Short mmCIF file of C-alpha atoms in Angstrom, two decimals:
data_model
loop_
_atom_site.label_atom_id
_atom_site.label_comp_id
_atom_site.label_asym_id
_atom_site.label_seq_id
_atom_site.Cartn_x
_atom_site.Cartn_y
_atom_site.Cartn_z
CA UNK A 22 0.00 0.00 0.00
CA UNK A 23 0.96 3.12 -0.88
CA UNK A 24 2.16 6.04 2.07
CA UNK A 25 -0.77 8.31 0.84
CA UNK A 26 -3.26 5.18 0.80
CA UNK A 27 -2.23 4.50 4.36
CA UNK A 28 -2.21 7.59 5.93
CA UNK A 29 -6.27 8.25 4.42
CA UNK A 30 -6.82 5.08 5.98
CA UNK A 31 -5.47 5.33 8.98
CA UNK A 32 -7.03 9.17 9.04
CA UNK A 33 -10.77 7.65 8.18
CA UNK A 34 -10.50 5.27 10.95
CA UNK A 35 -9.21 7.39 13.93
CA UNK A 36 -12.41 9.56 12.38
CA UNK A 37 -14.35 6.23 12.95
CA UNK A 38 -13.74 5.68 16.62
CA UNK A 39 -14.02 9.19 17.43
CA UNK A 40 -17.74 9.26 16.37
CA UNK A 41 -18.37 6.31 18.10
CA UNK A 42 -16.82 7.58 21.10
CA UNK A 43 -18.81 11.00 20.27
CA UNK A 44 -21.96 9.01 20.31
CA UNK A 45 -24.78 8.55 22.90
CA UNK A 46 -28.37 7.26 23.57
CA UNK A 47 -29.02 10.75 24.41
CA UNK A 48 -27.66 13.03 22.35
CA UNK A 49 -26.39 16.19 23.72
CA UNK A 50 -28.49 19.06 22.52
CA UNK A 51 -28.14 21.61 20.05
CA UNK A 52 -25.51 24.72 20.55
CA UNK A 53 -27.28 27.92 21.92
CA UNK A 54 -27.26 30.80 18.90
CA UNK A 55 -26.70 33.91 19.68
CA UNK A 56 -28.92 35.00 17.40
CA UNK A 57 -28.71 38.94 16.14
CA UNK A 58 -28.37 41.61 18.57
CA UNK A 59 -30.79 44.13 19.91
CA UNK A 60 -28.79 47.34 18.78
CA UNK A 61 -25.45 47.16 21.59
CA UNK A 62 -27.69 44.55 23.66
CA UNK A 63 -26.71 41.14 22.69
CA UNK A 64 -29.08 38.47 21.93
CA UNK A 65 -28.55 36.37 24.89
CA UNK A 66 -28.70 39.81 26.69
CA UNK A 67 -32.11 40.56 25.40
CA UNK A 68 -33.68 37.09 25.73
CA UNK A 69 -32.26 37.53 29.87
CA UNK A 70 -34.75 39.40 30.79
CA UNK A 71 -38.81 39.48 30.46
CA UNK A 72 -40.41 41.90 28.18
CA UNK A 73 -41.28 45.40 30.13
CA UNK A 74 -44.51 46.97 30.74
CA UNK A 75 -45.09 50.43 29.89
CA UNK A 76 -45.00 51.63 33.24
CA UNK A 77 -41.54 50.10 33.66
CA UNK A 78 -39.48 51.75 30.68
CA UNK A 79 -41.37 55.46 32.17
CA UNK A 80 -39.35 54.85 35.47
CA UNK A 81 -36.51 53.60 33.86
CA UNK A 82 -36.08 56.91 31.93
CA UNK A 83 -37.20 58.56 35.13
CA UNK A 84 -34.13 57.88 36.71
CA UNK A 85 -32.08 58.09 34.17
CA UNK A 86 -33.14 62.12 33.46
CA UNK A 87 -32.03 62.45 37.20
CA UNK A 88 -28.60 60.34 37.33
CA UNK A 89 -27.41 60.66 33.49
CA UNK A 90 -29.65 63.66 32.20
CA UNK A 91 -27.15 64.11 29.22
CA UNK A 92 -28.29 60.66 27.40
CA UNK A 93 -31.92 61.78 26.97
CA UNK A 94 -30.77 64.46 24.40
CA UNK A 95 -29.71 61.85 21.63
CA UNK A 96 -29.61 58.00 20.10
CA UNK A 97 -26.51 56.36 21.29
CA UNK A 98 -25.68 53.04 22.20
CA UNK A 99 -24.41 54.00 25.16
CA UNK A 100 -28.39 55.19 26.32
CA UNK A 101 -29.80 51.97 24.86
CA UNK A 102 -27.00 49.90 27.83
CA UNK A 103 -27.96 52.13 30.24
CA UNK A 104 -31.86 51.91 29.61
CA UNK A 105 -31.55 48.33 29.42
CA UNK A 106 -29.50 47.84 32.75
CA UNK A 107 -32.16 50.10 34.34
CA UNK A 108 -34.74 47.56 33.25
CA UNK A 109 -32.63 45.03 34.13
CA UNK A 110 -32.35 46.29 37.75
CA UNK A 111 -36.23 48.06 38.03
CA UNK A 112 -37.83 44.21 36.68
CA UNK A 113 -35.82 42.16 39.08
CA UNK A 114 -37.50 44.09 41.99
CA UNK A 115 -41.09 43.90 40.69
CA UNK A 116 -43.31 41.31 38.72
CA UNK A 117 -43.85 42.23 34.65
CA UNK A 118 -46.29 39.24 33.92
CA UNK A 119 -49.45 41.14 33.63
CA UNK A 120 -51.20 40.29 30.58
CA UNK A 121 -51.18 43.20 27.33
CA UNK A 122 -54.94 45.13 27.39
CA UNK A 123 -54.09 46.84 24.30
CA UNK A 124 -53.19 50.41 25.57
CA UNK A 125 -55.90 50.50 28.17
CA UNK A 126 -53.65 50.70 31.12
CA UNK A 127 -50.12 51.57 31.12
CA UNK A 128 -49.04 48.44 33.51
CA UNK A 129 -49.64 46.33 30.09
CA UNK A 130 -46.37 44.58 28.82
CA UNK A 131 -44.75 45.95 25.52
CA UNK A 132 -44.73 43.49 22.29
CA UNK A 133 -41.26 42.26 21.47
CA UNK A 134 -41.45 44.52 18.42
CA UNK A 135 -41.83 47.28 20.45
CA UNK A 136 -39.40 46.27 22.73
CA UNK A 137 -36.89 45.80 19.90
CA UNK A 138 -37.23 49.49 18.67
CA UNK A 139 -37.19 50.87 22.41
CA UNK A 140 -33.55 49.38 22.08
CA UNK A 141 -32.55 50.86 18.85
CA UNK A 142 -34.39 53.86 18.95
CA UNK A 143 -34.03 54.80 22.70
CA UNK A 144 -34.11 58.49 22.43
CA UNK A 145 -37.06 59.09 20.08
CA UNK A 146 -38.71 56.19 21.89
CA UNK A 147 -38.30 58.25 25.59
CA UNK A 148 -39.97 60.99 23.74
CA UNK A 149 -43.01 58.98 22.13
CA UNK A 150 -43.55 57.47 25.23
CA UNK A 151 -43.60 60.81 27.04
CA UNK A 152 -46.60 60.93 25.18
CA UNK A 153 -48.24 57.93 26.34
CA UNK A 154 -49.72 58.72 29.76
CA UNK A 155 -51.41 62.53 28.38
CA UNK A 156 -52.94 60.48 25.32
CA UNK A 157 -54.75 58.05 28.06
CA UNK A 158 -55.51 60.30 30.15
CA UNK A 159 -57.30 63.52 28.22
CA UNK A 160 -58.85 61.18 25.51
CA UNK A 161 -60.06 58.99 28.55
CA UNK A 162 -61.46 61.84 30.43
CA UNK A 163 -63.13 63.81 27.59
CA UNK A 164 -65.24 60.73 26.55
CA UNK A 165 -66.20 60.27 30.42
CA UNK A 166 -70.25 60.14 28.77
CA UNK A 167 -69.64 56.47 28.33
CA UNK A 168 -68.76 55.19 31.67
CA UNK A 169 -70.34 51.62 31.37
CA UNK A 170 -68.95 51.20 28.09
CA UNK A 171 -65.60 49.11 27.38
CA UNK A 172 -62.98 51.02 26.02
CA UNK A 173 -61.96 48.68 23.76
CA UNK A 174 -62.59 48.75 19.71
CA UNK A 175 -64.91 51.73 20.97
CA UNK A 176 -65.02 55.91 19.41
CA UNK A 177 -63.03 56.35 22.73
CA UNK A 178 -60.46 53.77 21.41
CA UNK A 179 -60.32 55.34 17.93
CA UNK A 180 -59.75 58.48 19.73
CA UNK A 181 -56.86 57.50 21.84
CA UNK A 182 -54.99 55.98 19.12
CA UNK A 183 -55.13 58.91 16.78
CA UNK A 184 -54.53 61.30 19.98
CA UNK A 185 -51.45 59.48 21.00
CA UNK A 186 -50.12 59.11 17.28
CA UNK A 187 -50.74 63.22 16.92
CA UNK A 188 -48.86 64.17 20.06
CA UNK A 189 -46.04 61.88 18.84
CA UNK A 190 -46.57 63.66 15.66
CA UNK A 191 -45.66 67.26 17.46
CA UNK A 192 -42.92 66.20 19.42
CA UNK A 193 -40.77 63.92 16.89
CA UNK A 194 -39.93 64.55 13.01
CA UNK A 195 -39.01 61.46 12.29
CA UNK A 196 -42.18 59.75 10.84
CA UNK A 197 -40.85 56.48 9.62
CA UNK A 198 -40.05 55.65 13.40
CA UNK A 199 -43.43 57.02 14.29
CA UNK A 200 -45.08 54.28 11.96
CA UNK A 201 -42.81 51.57 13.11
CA UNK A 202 -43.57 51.89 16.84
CA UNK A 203 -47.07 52.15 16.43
CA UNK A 204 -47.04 48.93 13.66
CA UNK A 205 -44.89 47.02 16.02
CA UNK A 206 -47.85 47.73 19.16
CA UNK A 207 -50.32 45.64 16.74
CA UNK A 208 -48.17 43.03 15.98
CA UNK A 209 -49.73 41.13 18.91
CA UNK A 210 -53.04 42.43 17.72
CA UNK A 211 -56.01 39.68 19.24
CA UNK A 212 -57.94 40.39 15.64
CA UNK A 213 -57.88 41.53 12.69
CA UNK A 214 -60.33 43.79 12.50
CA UNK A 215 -59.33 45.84 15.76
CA UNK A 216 -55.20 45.89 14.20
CA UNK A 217 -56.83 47.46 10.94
CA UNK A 218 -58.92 49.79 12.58
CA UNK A 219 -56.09 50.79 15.30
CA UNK A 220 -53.53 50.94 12.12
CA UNK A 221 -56.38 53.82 10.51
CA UNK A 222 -56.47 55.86 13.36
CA UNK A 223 -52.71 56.18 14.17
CA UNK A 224 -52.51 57.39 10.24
CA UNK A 225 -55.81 59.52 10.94
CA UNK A 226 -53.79 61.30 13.97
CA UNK A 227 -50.22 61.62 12.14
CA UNK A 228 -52.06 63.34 9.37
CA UNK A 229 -54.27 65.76 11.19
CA UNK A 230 -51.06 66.85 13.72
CA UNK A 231 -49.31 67.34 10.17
CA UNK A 232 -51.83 69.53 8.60
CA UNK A 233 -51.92 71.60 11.79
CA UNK A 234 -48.63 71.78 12.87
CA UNK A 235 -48.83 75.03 14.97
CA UNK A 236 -51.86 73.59 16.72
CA UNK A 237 -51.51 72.64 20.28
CA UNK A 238 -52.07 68.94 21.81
CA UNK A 239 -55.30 70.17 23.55
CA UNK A 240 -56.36 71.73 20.03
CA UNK A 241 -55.72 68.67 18.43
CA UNK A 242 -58.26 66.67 20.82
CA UNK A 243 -60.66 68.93 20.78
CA UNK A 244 -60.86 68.61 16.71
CA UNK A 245 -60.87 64.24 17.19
CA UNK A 246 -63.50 64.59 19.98
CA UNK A 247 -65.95 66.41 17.27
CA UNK A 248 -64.06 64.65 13.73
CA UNK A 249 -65.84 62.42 11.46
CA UNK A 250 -66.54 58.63 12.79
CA UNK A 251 -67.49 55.90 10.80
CA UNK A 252 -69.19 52.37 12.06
CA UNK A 253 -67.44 49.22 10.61
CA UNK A 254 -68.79 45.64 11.01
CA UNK A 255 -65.88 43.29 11.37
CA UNK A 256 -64.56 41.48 8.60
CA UNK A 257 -65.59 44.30 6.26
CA UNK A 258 -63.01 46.68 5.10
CA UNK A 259 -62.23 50.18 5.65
CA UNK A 260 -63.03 52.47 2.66
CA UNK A 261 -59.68 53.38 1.47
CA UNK A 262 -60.67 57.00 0.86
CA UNK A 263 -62.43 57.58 4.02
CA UNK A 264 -60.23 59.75 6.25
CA UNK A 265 -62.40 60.15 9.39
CA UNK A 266 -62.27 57.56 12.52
CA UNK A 267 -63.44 54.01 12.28
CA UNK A 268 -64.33 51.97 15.34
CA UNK A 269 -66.14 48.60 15.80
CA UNK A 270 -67.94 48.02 18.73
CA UNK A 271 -70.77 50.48 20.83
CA UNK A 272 -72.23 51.96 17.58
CA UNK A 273 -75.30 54.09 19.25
CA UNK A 274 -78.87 55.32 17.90
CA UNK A 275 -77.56 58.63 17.11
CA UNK A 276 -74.23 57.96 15.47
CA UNK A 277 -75.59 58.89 12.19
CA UNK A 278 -75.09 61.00 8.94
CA UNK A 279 -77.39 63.45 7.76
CA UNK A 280 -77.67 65.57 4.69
CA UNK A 281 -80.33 68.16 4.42
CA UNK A 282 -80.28 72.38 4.12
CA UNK A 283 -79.12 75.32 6.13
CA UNK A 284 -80.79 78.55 5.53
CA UNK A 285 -78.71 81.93 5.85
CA UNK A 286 -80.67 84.89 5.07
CA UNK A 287 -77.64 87.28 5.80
CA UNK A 288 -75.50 85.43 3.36
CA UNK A 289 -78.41 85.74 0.66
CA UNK A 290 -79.47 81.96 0.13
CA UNK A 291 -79.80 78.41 1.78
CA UNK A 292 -76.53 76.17 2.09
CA UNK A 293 -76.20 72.63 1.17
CA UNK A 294 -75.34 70.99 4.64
CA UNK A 295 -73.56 67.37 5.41
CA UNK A 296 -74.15 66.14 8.94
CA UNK A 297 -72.34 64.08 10.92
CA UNK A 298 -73.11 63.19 14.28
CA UNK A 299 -72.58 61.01 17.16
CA UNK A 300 -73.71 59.92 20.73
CA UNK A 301 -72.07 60.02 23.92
CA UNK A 302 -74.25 59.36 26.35
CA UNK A 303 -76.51 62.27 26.26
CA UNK A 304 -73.88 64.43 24.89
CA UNK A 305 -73.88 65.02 21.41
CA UNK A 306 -70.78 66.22 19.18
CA UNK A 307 -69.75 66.15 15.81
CA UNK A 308 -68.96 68.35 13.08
CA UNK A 309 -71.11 69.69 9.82
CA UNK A 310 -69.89 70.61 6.13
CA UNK A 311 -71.96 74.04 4.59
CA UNK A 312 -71.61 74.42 0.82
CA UNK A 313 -72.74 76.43 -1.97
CA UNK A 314 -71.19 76.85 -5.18
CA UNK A 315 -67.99 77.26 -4.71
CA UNK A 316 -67.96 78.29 -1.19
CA UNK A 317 -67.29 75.64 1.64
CA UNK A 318 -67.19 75.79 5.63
CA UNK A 319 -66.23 73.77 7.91
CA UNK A 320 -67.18 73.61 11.35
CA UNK A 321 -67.56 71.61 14.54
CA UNK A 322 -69.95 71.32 17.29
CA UNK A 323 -71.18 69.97 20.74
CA UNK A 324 -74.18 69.94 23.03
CA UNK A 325 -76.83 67.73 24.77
CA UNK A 326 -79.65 65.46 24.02
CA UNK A 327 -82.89 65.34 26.47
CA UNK A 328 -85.84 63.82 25.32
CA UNK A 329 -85.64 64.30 21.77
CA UNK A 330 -84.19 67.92 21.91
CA UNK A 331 -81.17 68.78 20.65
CA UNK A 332 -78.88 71.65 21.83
CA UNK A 333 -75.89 72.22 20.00
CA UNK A 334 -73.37 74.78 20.06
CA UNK A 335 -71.32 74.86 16.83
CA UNK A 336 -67.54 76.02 18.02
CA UNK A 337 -66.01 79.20 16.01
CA UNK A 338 -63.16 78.50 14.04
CA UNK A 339 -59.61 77.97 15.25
CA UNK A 340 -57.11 80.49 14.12
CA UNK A 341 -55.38 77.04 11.72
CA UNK A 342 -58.76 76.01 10.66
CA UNK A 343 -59.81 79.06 8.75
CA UNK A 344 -56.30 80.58 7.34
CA UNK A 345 -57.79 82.54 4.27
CA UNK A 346 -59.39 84.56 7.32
CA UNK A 347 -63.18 83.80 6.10
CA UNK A 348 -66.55 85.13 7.01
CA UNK A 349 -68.03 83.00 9.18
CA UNK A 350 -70.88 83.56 11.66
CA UNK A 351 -69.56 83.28 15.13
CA UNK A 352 -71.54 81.98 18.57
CA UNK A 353 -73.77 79.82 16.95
CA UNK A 354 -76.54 77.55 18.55
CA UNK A 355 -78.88 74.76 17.01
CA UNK A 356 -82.11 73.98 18.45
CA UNK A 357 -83.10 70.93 16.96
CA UNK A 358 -85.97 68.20 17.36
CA UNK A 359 -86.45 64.93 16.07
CA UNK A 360 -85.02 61.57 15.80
CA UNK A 361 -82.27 60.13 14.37
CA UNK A 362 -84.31 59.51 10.78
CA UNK A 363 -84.78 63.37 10.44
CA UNK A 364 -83.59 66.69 12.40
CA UNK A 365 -85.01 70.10 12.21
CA UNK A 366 -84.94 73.43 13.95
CA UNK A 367 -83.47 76.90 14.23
CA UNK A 368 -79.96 78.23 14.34
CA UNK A 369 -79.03 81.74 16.05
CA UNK A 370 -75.57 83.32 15.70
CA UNK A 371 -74.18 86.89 17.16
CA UNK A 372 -72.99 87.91 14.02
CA UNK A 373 -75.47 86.58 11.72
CA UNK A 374 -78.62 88.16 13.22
CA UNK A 375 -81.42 87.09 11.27
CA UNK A 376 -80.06 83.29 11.67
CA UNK A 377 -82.21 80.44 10.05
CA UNK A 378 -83.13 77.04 9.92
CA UNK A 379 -81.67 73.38 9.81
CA UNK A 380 -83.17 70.63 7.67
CA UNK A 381 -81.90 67.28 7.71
CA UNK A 382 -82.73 63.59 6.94
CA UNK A 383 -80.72 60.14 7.04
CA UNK A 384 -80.94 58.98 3.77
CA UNK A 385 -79.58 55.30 5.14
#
């Protein structure tokens, strides 16, 4: 035999015995991967620790604006260690196992998504979630007419969504990250129908912050507390033009569209008028389109409902909503009567003296 022969023999049998001597009943098992990192934060890092709640990562940057201030001013790496580390410390003191409630309370858990971008995003995400607890809050408390009524998939819902994404809207530029948090909070979406209509009302609230830009957070919730809301049954689809609010569940008698006529003596004729309306309770809000010709206003309004009277008081423009500076008449009030088939009544105004009447009808 030749050297070479014997020396690949020899070589395939020491291979041989080795595997055999390798070999088991009970295999050993697989190597842990590391996986990809987290940003700085190593796989095996990230997977050390459970997923935070909401609550958690506020405290965490809590005490980091009081022991490292100068992180919370930019990204680094160095502020994604240090907010991890904080969690690190903050979750081994305290229980994070509560189950997610889809934004309704801030001790929910985040998704891992979220969780992900917190990491590589840590300054922009301290500043979207310095949004988090005013969105809750003020939508919460403005829709206080519906206390028996679940929050979720609800007008109040819709609201709080498209609150939250506008606020985020004012206070960060970067709109790609904007879209990417809020996609990555319905990636543990429980249905369909409530991640679509979530998904519409975060675009709904980054729009309407970006058409107002000089508009306050306040001014921005007063315009989605009287916007445009639209019923959807589930498992139907959202019109893709539509660019009011959508929500699925607690659709009430009076959340309705009307169409009918406005009279306006002191602007020479009657108005086409588009109604749209909705119940809270017994309060009543909304908003109303005017148009002839050419001409078009726009303009919102509030009041109450007690047996089968309407009060409304339609809000003057803001300063954003009307930049062309137009005529409009100011301090108006709607009596109206009726039901929610067909409306009618009088409107008064301090500007527009001789005021007029409303006629309107559901046509559904």
């Amino acid at each position: 035999m030749k050297t070479n022969d014997r020396l690949l023999t020899i070589a395939n049998m020491i291979a041989l015995i080795l595997s055999f001597a390798c070999s088991s009943d009970d295999p050993s098992p697989n190597p842990i991967s590391n996986g990809d990192p987290v940003g700085p934060i190593s796989a095996i890092d990230f997977k050390s620790i459970p997923i935070p709640t909401y609550e958690l990562v506020l405290e965490a940057y809590e005490n980091i604006s009081i022991i490292s201030p100068d992180l919370l001013v930019e990204e680094s790496d160095q502020l994604s260690i240090t907010l991890f580390e904080e969690i690190k410390q903050l979750s081994n003191r305290r229980s994070t196992g509560n189950d997610r409630i889809l934004y309704e309370s801030l001790s929910d858990k985040l998704t891992e998504e979220e969780w992900k971008l917190v990491l590589t995003n840590p300054y922009k995400s301290f500043l979207a979630f310095l949004t988090l607890k005013p969105s809750f809050d003020d939508s919460g408390s403005s829709f206080s007419c519906d206390p028996n009524l679940s929050l979720k998939d609800t007008k109040v819902d819709a609201i709080r969504h498209a609150y939250w994404n506008a606020l985020m809207t004012l206070k960060i530029s970067d709109m790609t990250f904007i879209e990417d948090l809020t996609n990555a909070h319905e990636s543990n979406s429980d249905s369909e129908a409530a991640k679509l209509m979530d998904l519409h009302n975060n675009k709904i609230g980054r729009e309407l912050a970006l058409q107002y830009p000089t508009a306050t957070g306040n001014e921005l919730l007063t315009i989605l507390l009287q916007y445009d809301f639209l019923f959807v049954d589930k498992g139907q689809p959202i019109p893709e033009t539509y660019q009011g609010l959508v929500y699925i569940e607690g659709k009430k008698i009076f959340d309705v569209k009307m169409k009918g006529s406005l009279s306006n003596p002191d602007s020479g004729g009657p108005w086409d008028i588009e109604f749209d309306i909705y119940e809270c309770g017994n309060t009543i809000r909304g908003n109303f389109t005017i148009t002839r010709g050419a001409e078009r206003q726009d303009r919102r309004f509030s009041g109450t409902m007690v047996d089968g009277l309407i009060l409304l008081e339609v809000s003057n423009p803001l300063v954003f909503e009307n930049p062309r500076g137009l005529y409009a008449c100011t301090g108006m009030r709607m009596n109206l009567t009726g039901n929610e088939k067909s409306l009618e009544g009088r409107w008064t105004s301090s500007n527009c003296y001789r005021g007029g009447t409303v006629l309107l009808s559901n046509e559904n």
